[in-house]
Amino acid sequence: MDISYREVMPLDLPVLVSMERTLFSDAPWSMGQFKEEFSGIPKTRYFVVALDSDKQIVGYAGVMVVASGVDADVLTVAVLPEARRRGIARHFMDSLEKWSSMRVAPSMMLEVGVNNSSAIALYESIGYLIINTRKNYYGPGLDAHVMKKVLS
Ligand SMILES: CC(C)(COP(=O)(O)OP(=O)(O)OC[C@H]1O[C@@H](n2cnc3c(N)ncnc32)[C@H](O)[C@@H]1OP(=O)(O)O)[C@@H](O)C(=O)NCCC(=O)NCCS
C-alpha cells in the first residue's frame, strides 16, 4: 500500500464522520463536532489524513494547542484496520509533534483507554509515559491513562 499524507480539507468531512462511526462506535464525533474542531484550523488545531494509492482516506489524526507555549492535546488518531501496522499512526504522531513544536508546546498530552493496548504500545514506542489514570473517563468503568511526552 502506497501511503501519502496531507492536511485535512472540508470536503473530507463526510468520510471522516463515517470512519469515526466505525472506529469509535461507543462515542463517535458528529459532523458538528468535527466542524467545531476544524474551525480552529490553522491557529489552534492541526489535522492530517493518510491516503492509499487510490487516494482514499485510510486514517486521520488531530491535535490542539490553544495558545502558544501551552501543552498540546492529541485529539484523535485513527487508522482503518486494513491499513494498520504500516507506520501510519507513527507518522501522524510525528506530524502532530512537529506542528505542536512550531506552536511552542512544551509537551504532548493525550488520554487513552486503559484496555487499548495497541494505542498504548504505539505511544510508549515513541516516548510517551503514563502520568496518571482517570477513573470513568470514557463512561462508567471505562478508565483512561493520561500520557505525556516532553518535546525537546
Ligand atoms: C492505535 C492505532 C492508531 C495504531 O495505528 P497504526 O497505523 O496501526 O500504528 P503504526 O503502524 O504506526 O504502529 C506503530 C507502533 O505502535 C505499536 N503498535 C501499533 N499497533 C499495535 C498492536 N496492535 N499491537 C502491538 N503494538 C502495536 C508498535 O510498536 C508499532 O510499531 P511496529 O509495527 O514497528 O511494531 C490503530 O490501531 C487504530 O486506529 N486503533 C483504533 C482507534 C484508536 O484506538 N485510536 C487511539 C485512540 S487514543
Short mmCIF file of C-alpha atoms and ligand atoms in Angstrom, two decimals:
data_model
loop_
_atom_site.label_atom_id
_atom_site.label_comp_id
_atom_site.label_asym_id
_atom_site.label_seq_id
_atom_site.Cartn_x
_atom_site.Cartn_y
_atom_site.Cartn_z
CA MET A 1 0.00 0.00 0.00
CA ASP A 2 1.46 3.32 -1.12
CA ILE A 3 0.60 5.91 1.56
CA SER A 4 0.62 9.69 1.19
CA TYR A 5 -0.29 12.41 3.68
CA ARG A 6 -1.92 15.82 3.51
CA GLU A 7 -3.74 18.28 5.75
CA VAL A 8 -7.46 17.74 6.12
CA MET A 9 -9.90 19.58 3.82
CA PRO A 10 -13.59 20.47 4.43
CA LEU A 11 -14.52 18.02 1.65
CA ASP A 12 -13.14 15.16 3.78
CA LEU A 13 -15.79 15.66 6.48
CA PRO A 14 -18.36 13.04 5.36
CA VAL A 15 -15.66 10.38 5.04
CA LEU A 16 -14.24 11.17 8.47
CA VAL A 17 -17.69 11.07 10.09
CA SER A 18 -18.32 7.67 8.53
CA MET A 19 -14.90 6.32 9.60
CA GLU A 20 -15.46 7.71 13.08
CA ARG A 21 -18.70 5.71 13.43
CA THR A 22 -16.85 2.51 12.54
CA LEU A 23 -13.70 3.10 14.57
CA PHE A 24 -15.16 4.77 17.66
CA SER A 25 -18.65 3.26 17.78
CA ASP A 26 -19.04 3.98 21.52
CA ALA A 27 -18.77 7.76 21.20
CA PRO A 28 -18.12 8.89 17.61
CA TRP A 29 -17.59 12.57 16.82
CA SER A 30 -20.57 14.01 14.96
CA MET A 31 -20.32 16.19 11.86
CA GLY A 32 -20.90 19.18 14.19
CA GLN A 33 -18.03 18.18 16.46
CA PHE A 34 -15.66 17.81 13.50
CA LYS A 35 -16.77 21.21 12.17
CA GLU A 36 -16.16 22.81 15.55
CA GLU A 37 -12.67 21.32 15.71
CA PHE A 38 -11.90 22.29 12.11
CA SER A 39 -12.93 25.88 12.85
CA GLY A 40 -9.71 26.08 14.90
CA ILE A 41 -7.56 25.33 11.83
CA PRO A 42 -4.90 26.70 11.33
CA LYS A 43 -4.42 28.67 14.58
CA THR A 44 -5.26 26.17 17.35
CA ARG A 45 -5.88 22.89 15.53
CA TYR A 46 -3.95 20.74 13.05
CA PHE A 47 -5.46 17.70 11.32
CA VAL A 48 -3.77 15.37 8.87
CA VAL A 49 -5.12 12.48 6.78
CA ALA A 50 -3.42 9.45 5.20
CA LEU A 51 -4.39 8.36 1.67
CA ASP A 52 -3.91 5.00 -0.01
CA SER A 53 -2.77 4.60 -3.60
CA ASP A 54 -6.39 5.23 -4.78
CA LYS A 55 -6.37 8.50 -2.80
CA GLN A 56 -8.92 7.11 -0.35
CA ILE A 57 -8.59 8.23 3.27
CA VAL A 58 -7.33 5.39 5.47
CA GLY A 59 -6.56 7.36 8.63
CA TYR A 60 -6.65 10.73 10.33
CA ALA A 61 -5.23 12.49 13.36
CA GLY A 62 -5.58 15.85 15.02
CA VAL A 63 -4.04 17.96 17.75
CA MET A 64 -4.92 21.16 19.62
CA VAL A 65 -2.65 23.85 21.04
CA VAL A 66 -4.94 26.53 22.46
CA ALA A 67 -2.23 29.18 22.76
CA SER A 68 1.45 29.49 22.02
CA GLY A 69 3.51 27.91 24.79
CA VAL A 70 0.68 25.73 26.14
CA ASP A 71 0.78 21.89 26.18
CA ALA A 72 -0.57 20.15 23.08
CA ASP A 73 -3.60 17.87 23.36
CA VAL A 74 -3.76 14.97 20.92
CA LEU A 75 -7.44 14.97 19.91
CA THR A 76 -7.69 11.85 17.78
CA VAL A 77 -5.61 9.22 15.99
CA ALA A 78 -7.31 6.59 13.85
CA VAL A 79 -6.29 4.16 11.11
CA LEU A 80 -8.59 1.74 9.26
CA PRO A 81 -7.95 -1.91 10.25
CA GLU A 82 -6.74 -2.86 6.74
CA ALA A 83 -4.09 -0.12 6.82
CA ARG A 84 -2.68 -0.81 10.29
CA ARG A 85 0.89 -1.79 11.25
CA ARG A 86 2.39 0.16 8.36
CA GLY A 87 3.64 3.07 10.43
CA ILE A 88 0.77 5.43 9.57
CA ALA A 89 -0.05 6.35 13.18
CA ARG A 90 3.63 6.80 13.98
CA HIS A 91 3.89 9.16 11.00
CA PHE A 92 0.79 11.02 12.22
CA MET A 93 2.26 11.46 15.70
CA ASP A 94 5.48 12.80 14.23
CA SER A 95 3.48 15.39 12.21
CA LEU A 96 1.41 16.40 15.24
CA GLU A 97 4.56 16.81 17.33
CA LYS A 98 6.27 18.93 14.64
CA TRP A 99 3.24 21.22 14.35
CA SER A 100 2.95 21.48 18.15
CA SER A 101 6.66 22.34 18.40
CA MET A 102 6.10 25.20 15.99
CA ARG A 103 3.37 26.40 18.37
CA VAL A 104 5.99 26.22 21.18
CA ALA A 105 4.12 23.49 23.09
CA PRO A 106 6.37 22.18 25.90
CA SER A 107 4.70 18.73 25.95
CA MET A 108 2.23 16.48 24.16
CA MET A 109 -0.68 15.17 26.27
CA LEU A 110 -3.29 12.54 25.48
CA GLU A 111 -5.85 10.22 27.03
CA VAL A 112 -6.14 6.56 26.05
CA GLY A 113 -8.41 3.77 27.28
CA VAL A 114 -6.57 1.53 29.75
CA ASN A 115 -7.51 -1.52 27.65
CA ASN A 116 -6.42 0.00 24.32
CA SER A 117 -3.19 -1.99 24.21
CA SER A 118 -2.34 -1.21 20.57
CA ALA A 119 -2.60 2.56 21.10
CA ILE A 120 -0.68 2.38 24.40
CA ALA A 121 2.04 0.34 22.64
CA LEU A 122 2.18 2.96 19.88
CA TYR A 123 2.53 5.87 22.30
CA GLU A 124 5.08 4.10 24.50
CA SER A 125 7.12 3.20 21.41
CA ILE A 126 7.55 6.90 20.64
CA GLY A 127 8.36 8.09 24.14
CA TYR A 128 5.04 8.80 25.86
CA LEU A 129 4.80 7.96 29.58
CA ILE A 130 1.69 7.21 31.65
CA ILE A 131 1.49 10.00 34.22
CA ASN A 132 -1.99 9.48 35.63
CA THR A 133 -5.12 7.32 35.33
CA ARG A 134 -8.59 8.87 35.26
CA LYS A 135 -11.43 6.73 36.59
CA ASN A 136 -14.58 6.53 34.44
CA TYR A 137 -13.11 8.98 31.90
CA TYR A 138 -14.93 7.37 28.94
CA GLY A 139 -18.01 6.40 30.98
CA PRO A 140 -18.82 4.13 33.93
CA GLY A 141 -16.00 1.61 34.39
CA LEU A 142 -14.07 2.97 31.40
CA ASP A 143 -10.82 4.35 32.78
CA ALA A 144 -8.21 6.26 30.80
CA HIS A 145 -4.47 6.70 31.14
CA VAL A 146 -3.14 10.21 30.73
CA MET A 147 0.09 10.05 28.73
CA LYS A 148 2.70 12.73 28.23
CA LYS A 149 5.76 13.32 26.09
CA VAL A 150 8.06 16.26 26.70
CA LEU A 151 9.06 17.91 23.43
CA SER A 152 12.73 18.73 23.09
C1 LIG B 1 -3.78 2.65 17.56
C2 LIG B 1 -3.74 2.83 16.05
C3 LIG B 1 -3.98 4.31 15.74
C4 LIG B 1 -2.34 2.41 15.54
O1 LIG B 1 -2.27 2.70 14.15
P1 LIG B 1 -1.18 2.00 13.19
O2 LIG B 1 -1.08 2.84 11.96
O3 LIG B 1 -1.52 0.57 13.03
O4 LIG B 1 0.16 2.13 14.07
P2 LIG B 1 1.65 2.03 13.49
O5 LIG B 1 1.70 1.08 12.35
O6 LIG B 1 2.16 3.41 13.26
O7 LIG B 1 2.38 1.39 14.75
C5 LIG B 1 3.49 2.00 15.37
C6 LIG B 1 3.89 1.16 16.56
O8 LIG B 1 2.84 1.11 17.54
C7 LIG B 1 2.82 -0.18 18.15
N1 LIG B 1 1.58 -0.87 17.78
C8 LIG B 1 0.62 -0.43 16.93
N2 LIG B 1 -0.40 -1.32 16.86
C9 LIG B 1 -0.06 -2.34 17.69
C10 LIG B 1 -0.69 -3.56 18.04
N3 LIG B 1 -1.90 -3.92 17.53
N4 LIG B 1 -0.07 -4.38 18.92
C11 LIG B 1 1.12 -4.05 19.45
N5 LIG B 1 1.78 -2.90 19.14
C12 LIG B 1 1.20 -2.06 18.27
C13 LIG B 1 4.02 -0.93 17.61
O9 LIG B 1 5.13 -0.59 18.43
C14 LIG B 1 4.17 -0.29 16.25
O10 LIG B 1 5.45 -0.43 15.70
P3 LIG B 1 5.82 -1.76 14.84
O11 LIG B 1 4.69 -2.00 13.87
O12 LIG B 1 7.10 -1.36 14.17
O13 LIG B 1 5.94 -2.87 15.83
C15 LIG B 1 -4.80 1.94 15.34
O14 LIG B 1 -4.70 0.62 15.85
C16 LIG B 1 -6.23 2.43 15.50
O15 LIG B 1 -6.72 3.24 14.71
N6 LIG B 1 -6.95 1.93 16.52
C17 LIG B 1 -8.36 2.31 16.73
C18 LIG B 1 -8.50 3.77 17.12
C19 LIG B 1 -7.72 4.08 18.38
O16 LIG B 1 -7.73 3.32 19.34
N7 LIG B 1 -7.05 5.27 18.38
C20 LIG B 1 -6.29 5.74 19.52
C21 LIG B 1 -7.19 6.46 20.47
S1 LIG B 1 -6.29 7.02 21.90
#
